[in-house]
CSV table of C-alpha atoms in Angstrom, one decimal:
chain,number,residue,atom,x,y,z
A,1,UNK,CA,0.0,0.0,0.0
A,2,UNK,CA,1.1,3.5,-0.7
A,3,UNK,CA,1.2,6.2,2.0
A,4,UNK,CA,2.8,9.4,3.0
A,5,UNK,CA,3.7,10.6,6.4
A,6,UNK,CA,4.3,14.3,7.1
A,7,UNK,CA,6.4,14.3,10.3
A,8,UNK,CA,5.3,17.7,11.6
A,9,UNK,CA,1.8,19.0,11.8
A,10,UNK,CA,3.0,22.5,12.5
A,11,UNK,CA,6.2,24.3,11.7
A,12,UNK,CA,7.0,27.9,12.8
A,13,UNK,CA,9.8,29.9,11.4
A,14,UNK,CA,10.9,33.5,11.3
A,15,UNK,CA,10.9,35.5,8.1
A,16,UNK,CA,14.3,35.1,6.3
A,17,UNK,CA,15.1,31.8,8.0
A,18,UNK,CA,15.2,28.4,6.2
A,19,UNK,CA,12.1,26.2,5.9
A,20,UNK,CA,12.1,22.4,6.2
A,21,UNK,CA,8.9,20.4,5.9
A,22,UNK,CA,9.5,16.7,6.2
A,23,UNK,CA,7.8,13.9,4.3
A,24,UNK,CA,8.4,10.2,4.2
A,25,UNK,CA,6.6,7.9,1.8
A,26,UNK,CA,5.9,4.3,1.4
A,27,UNK,CA,5.3,2.8,-2.0
A,28,UNK,CA,5.6,-0.6,-3.6
A,29,UNK,CA,6.3,1.0,-6.9
A,30,UNK,CA,8.4,3.8,-8.2
A,31,UNK,CA,6.4,6.7,-7.0
A,32,UNK,CA,5.5,10.1,-8.4
A,33,UNK,CA,5.7,12.6,-5.5
A,34,UNK,CA,4.3,16.1,-5.3
A,35,UNK,CA,4.1,19.0,-2.9
A,36,UNK,CA,0.9,21.0,-2.9
A,37,UNK,CA,0.2,24.2,-1.0
A,38,UNK,CA,-3.1,25.5,0.2
A,39,UNK,CA,-3.5,29.1,1.2
A,40,UNK,CA,-6.6,30.0,3.3
A,41,UNK,CA,-9.8,29.8,1.3
A,42,UNK,CA,-7.9,28.8,-1.8
A,43,UNK,CA,-7.5,25.6,-3.8
A,44,UNK,CA,-4.6,23.3,-3.8
A,45,UNK,CA,-1.7,24.6,-5.9
A,46,UNK,CA,1.1,22.5,-7.2
A,47,UNK,CA,4.5,23.5,-5.8
A,48,UNK,CA,6.7,20.9,-7.5
A,49,UNK,CA,6.7,17.3,-8.7
A,50,UNK,CA,9.2,14.4,-8.8
A,51,UNK,CA,8.7,11.8,-11.6
A,52,UNK,CA,11.9,9.7,-11.6
A,53,UNK,CA,14.0,12.3,-13.4
A,54,UNK,CA,16.4,14.5,-11.4
A,55,UNK,CA,16.3,13.8,-7.6
A,56,UNK,CA,16.5,17.5,-6.7
A,57,UNK,CA,13.4,19.2,-7.9
A,58,UNK,CA,12.9,22.9,-8.1
A,59,UNK,CA,9.4,24.4,-7.8
A,60,UNK,CA,7.7,27.7,-7.7
A,61,UNK,CA,8.3,30.5,-5.1
A,62,UNK,CA,11.9,29.3,-4.4
A,63,UNK,CA,10.9,25.9,-3.0
A,64,UNK,CA,12.7,22.7,-3.8
A,65,UNK,CA,12.6,19.1,-2.7
A,66,UNK,CA,15.0,16.2,-2.8
A,67,UNK,CA,14.0,12.6,-3.5
A,68,UNK,CA,16.1,10.2,-1.4
A,69,UNK,CA,15.2,6.6,-2.1
A,70,UNK,CA,17.4,5.2,0.6
A,71,UNK,CA,15.6,7.3,3.2
A,72,UNK,CA,12.2,7.1,1.4
A,73,UNK,CA,12.0,10.9,2.0
A,74,UNK,CA,10.9,13.9,-0.1
A,75,UNK,CA,11.5,16.8,2.2
A,76,UNK,CA,10.5,20.3,1.1
A,77,UNK,CA,12.9,23.2,1.7
A,78,UNK,CA,13.3,26.9,1.1
A,79,UNK,CA,16.4,28.9,2.0
A,80,UNK,CA,14.6,32.0,3.2
A,81,UNK,CA,11.0,32.1,4.4
A,82,UNK,CA,8.6,34.9,3.3
A,83,UNK,CA,5.5,36.0,5.1
A,84,UNK,CA,3.5,34.9,2.1
A,85,UNK,CA,4.7,31.3,2.5
A,86,UNK,CA,2.4,30.8,5.5
A,87,UNK,CA,0.0,28.1,4.4
A,88,UNK,CA,-0.9,24.4,4.6
A,89,UNK,CA,1.5,22.1,2.7
A,90,UNK,CA,0.7,18.6,1.5
A,91,UNK,CA,3.1,15.9,0.5
A,92,UNK,CA,1.4,13.7,-2.1
A,93,UNK,CA,2.2,10.3,-3.7
A,94,UNK,CA,0.9,8.4,-6.6
A,95,UNK,CA,2.4,5.2,-7.7
A,96,UNK,CA,3.2,5.0,-11.4
A,97,UNK,CA,1.1,2.7,-13.4
A,98,UNK,CA,-1.5,1.8,-10.8
A,99,UNK,CA,-4.1,4.6,-11.2
A,100,UNK,CA,-4.5,8.3,-10.9
A,101,UNK,CA,-5.6,8.6,-7.3
A,102,UNK,CA,-3.4,10.9,-5.3
A,103,UNK,CA,-2.7,9.9,-1.7
A,104,UNK,CA,-2.3,12.9,0.6
A,105,UNK,CA,-0.4,13.4,3.8
A,106,UNK,CA,-2.1,15.0,6.7
A,107,UNK,CA,-0.6,18.3,5.9
A,108,UNK,CA,1.9,20.7,7.7
A,109,UNK,CA,0.9,24.1,8.7
A,110,UNK,CA,3.7,26.6,8.1
A,111,UNK,CA,3.6,29.8,10.2
A,112,UNK,CA,6.0,32.6,9.4
A,113,UNK,CA,6.6,35.4,11.9
A,114,UNK,CA,8.2,38.8,11.3
B,1,UNK,CA,-3.3,31.0,-16.5
B,2,UNK,CA,-6.4,28.8,-17.0
B,3,UNK,CA,-7.9,27.5,-13.8
B,4,UNK,CA,-10.5,25.1,-12.5
B,5,UNK,CA,-13.6,26.8,-11.3
B,6,UNK,CA,-16.1,25.5,-8.8
B,7,UNK,CA,-19.5,26.7,-7.8
B,8,UNK,CA,-20.9,27.4,-5.3
B,9,UNK,CA,-18.1,28.3,-2.9
B,10,UNK,CA,-20.3,27.3,0.0
B,11,UNK,CA,-23.5,25.1,0.0
B,12,UNK,CA,-25.7,24.6,3.0
B,13,UNK,CA,-28.2,21.8,2.8
B,14,UNK,CA,-30.5,19.9,5.1
B,15,UNK,CA,-29.9,16.2,5.9
B,16,UNK,CA,-31.6,14.0,3.4
B,17,UNK,CA,-31.5,16.5,0.6
B,18,UNK,CA,-29.7,16.1,-2.7
B,19,UNK,CA,-26.9,18.5,-3.7
B,20,UNK,CA,-25.0,19.0,-7.0
B,21,UNK,CA,-21.5,20.5,-6.9
B,22,UNK,CA,-20.4,22.0,-10.1
B,23,UNK,CA,-16.9,22.3,-11.7
B,24,UNK,CA,-15.5,23.6,-14.9
B,25,UNK,CA,-12.2,21.9,-15.6
B,26,UNK,CA,-9.4,23.4,-17.7
B,27,UNK,CA,-10.6,23.2,-21.3
B,28,UNK,CA,-7.9,21.0,-22.8
B,29,UNK,CA,-7.8,18.6,-19.9
B,30,UNK,CA,-9.0,15.0,-20.3
B,31,UNK,CA,-9.0,13.6,-16.7
B,32,UNK,CA,-11.3,14.9,-14.0
B,33,UNK,CA,-11.4,14.2,-10.3
B,34,UNK,CA,-13.3,14.8,-7.1
B,35,UNK,CA,-11.6,14.9,-3.7
B,36,UNK,CA,-12.9,15.9,-0.3
B,37,UNK,CA,-11.4,17.1,2.9
B,38,UNK,CA,-13.4,16.7,6.1
B,39,UNK,CA,-12.4,19.4,8.6
B,40,UNK,CA,-9.2,18.5,10.3
B,41,UNK,CA,-8.6,15.4,8.3
B,42,UNK,CA,-6.7,14.3,5.2
B,43,UNK,CA,-7.7,15.2,1.6
B,44,UNK,CA,-9.3,12.0,0.3
B,45,UNK,CA,-9.7,10.8,-3.3
B,46,UNK,CA,-13.3,10.1,-4.3
B,47,UNK,CA,-13.4,9.5,-8.1
B,48,UNK,CA,-11.6,10.0,-11.4
B,49,UNK,CA,-13.4,10.3,-14.7
B,50,UNK,CA,-12.1,9.9,-18.2
B,51,UNK,CA,-13.7,9.5,-21.6
B,52,UNK,CA,-17.1,9.9,-20.2
B,53,UNK,CA,-16.9,7.2,-17.6
B,54,UNK,CA,-15.5,6.6,-14.1
B,55,UNK,CA,-11.9,5.3,-14.4
B,56,UNK,CA,-11.3,4.8,-10.7
B,57,UNK,CA,-13.2,5.3,-7.4
B,58,UNK,CA,-12.5,5.0,-3.8
B,59,UNK,CA,-14.5,3.1,-1.1
B,60,UNK,CA,-16.0,6.4,-0.1
B,61,UNK,CA,-17.6,6.8,-3.5
B,62,UNK,CA,-20.7,4.5,-2.9
B,63,UNK,CA,-24.1,4.6,-4.5
B,64,UNK,CA,-24.9,7.9,-2.7
B,65,UNK,CA,-22.5,9.6,-5.1
B,66,UNK,CA,-22.5,10.1,-8.8
B,67,UNK,CA,-20.6,12.1,-11.4
B,68,UNK,CA,-21.6,13.4,-14.7
B,69,UNK,CA,-20.2,15.5,-17.5
B,70,UNK,CA,-23.5,16.8,-18.9
B,71,UNK,CA,-21.9,19.0,-21.6
B,72,UNK,CA,-18.5,19.8,-23.0
B,73,UNK,CA,-17.4,22.0,-20.1
B,74,UNK,CA,-19.1,21.1,-16.8
B,75,UNK,CA,-18.2,18.2,-14.4
B,76,UNK,CA,-20.7,17.6,-11.6
B,77,UNK,CA,-20.7,15.6,-8.3
B,78,UNK,CA,-24.2,14.7,-7.1
B,79,UNK,CA,-24.7,13.6,-3.5
B,80,UNK,CA,-28.0,12.0,-2.8
B,81,UNK,CA,-29.7,11.9,0.6
B,82,UNK,CA,-27.0,13.9,2.3
B,83,UNK,CA,-25.8,13.0,5.8
B,84,UNK,CA,-24.2,15.1,8.5
B,85,UNK,CA,-20.9,13.3,7.8
B,86,UNK,CA,-20.9,14.5,4.2
B,87,UNK,CA,-20.0,18.0,5.5
B,88,UNK,CA,-16.6,18.7,4.0
B,89,UNK,CA,-14.7,20.7,1.5
B,90,UNK,CA,-15.0,19.2,-2.0
B,91,UNK,CA,-12.3,19.8,-4.5
B,92,UNK,CA,-12.6,19.3,-8.2
B,93,UNK,CA,-9.4,18.8,-10.2
B,94,UNK,CA,-8.4,18.1,-13.8
B,95,UNK,CA,-5.2,17.0,-15.5
B,96,UNK,CA,-4.0,17.1,-19.1
B,97,UNK,CA,-3.1,13.4,-19.3
B,98,UNK,CA,-2.7,10.3,-17.2
B,99,UNK,CA,-0.2,10.9,-14.4
B,100,UNK,CA,0.1,14.7,-15.2
B,101,UNK,CA,-0.1,17.0,-12.2
B,102,UNK,CA,-3.6,17.8,-11.1
B,103,UNK,CA,-4.9,21.4,-11.1
B,104,UNK,CA,-7.4,22.0,-8.3
B,105,UNK,CA,-10.3,24.4,-7.9
B,106,UNK,CA,-10.8,26.5,-4.8
B,107,UNK,CA,-13.3,24.0,-3.5
B,108,UNK,CA,-17.0,23.9,-2.4
B,109,UNK,CA,-17.6,23.9,1.3
B,110,UNK,CA,-20.6,21.7,1.9
B,111,UNK,CA,-22.4,22.0,5.2
B,112,UNK,CA,-25.2,19.5,6.0
B,113,UNK,CA,-27.4,20.5,8.9
């Protein structure tokens, strides 16, 4: 069975400091992995995706994530947080070749203080 | 940038009533989806739709639910005989191709009283 675990339900950082949102996955197949962001009263926006190409994936708004098969991790990072980064972040997996259903993690709420 | 639009943004209904949630996917997309998020819980897959038929559905998507693409632009989710536990945010999404990233709408918040 495929699953994702987001290790922190809430992360708080100061503006200008690095962001690390942790995600571990479990998949019997080579997975596709995504990070989505949800701002209040908004839909889910794709930040970045990994689909078995480069292990370091760059996304929008300065975010990036590294796929580490040995650690079954796909952590999301950003060198310097901005106030507008405050949102809910979801790590998502879909196994290649076995359907289109996305499996979401529980989400991590990122708070950014000035 | 084209986007997925959902209407209404908030729907309040009484238990036992039927509701239809509407979505307009991105025009050149071929795959359509419904997800839901009960308050405080994970986003859950309900159903995917391709070529005018359901391609995949979850255990949640029982006979109470149905989807339809009544014309070339709309994609609807019908919930019959609503229950209190159907209260959730319902997200529509579309994708260009199989395994392409999904583009989500802003959601419809359904409140069943």
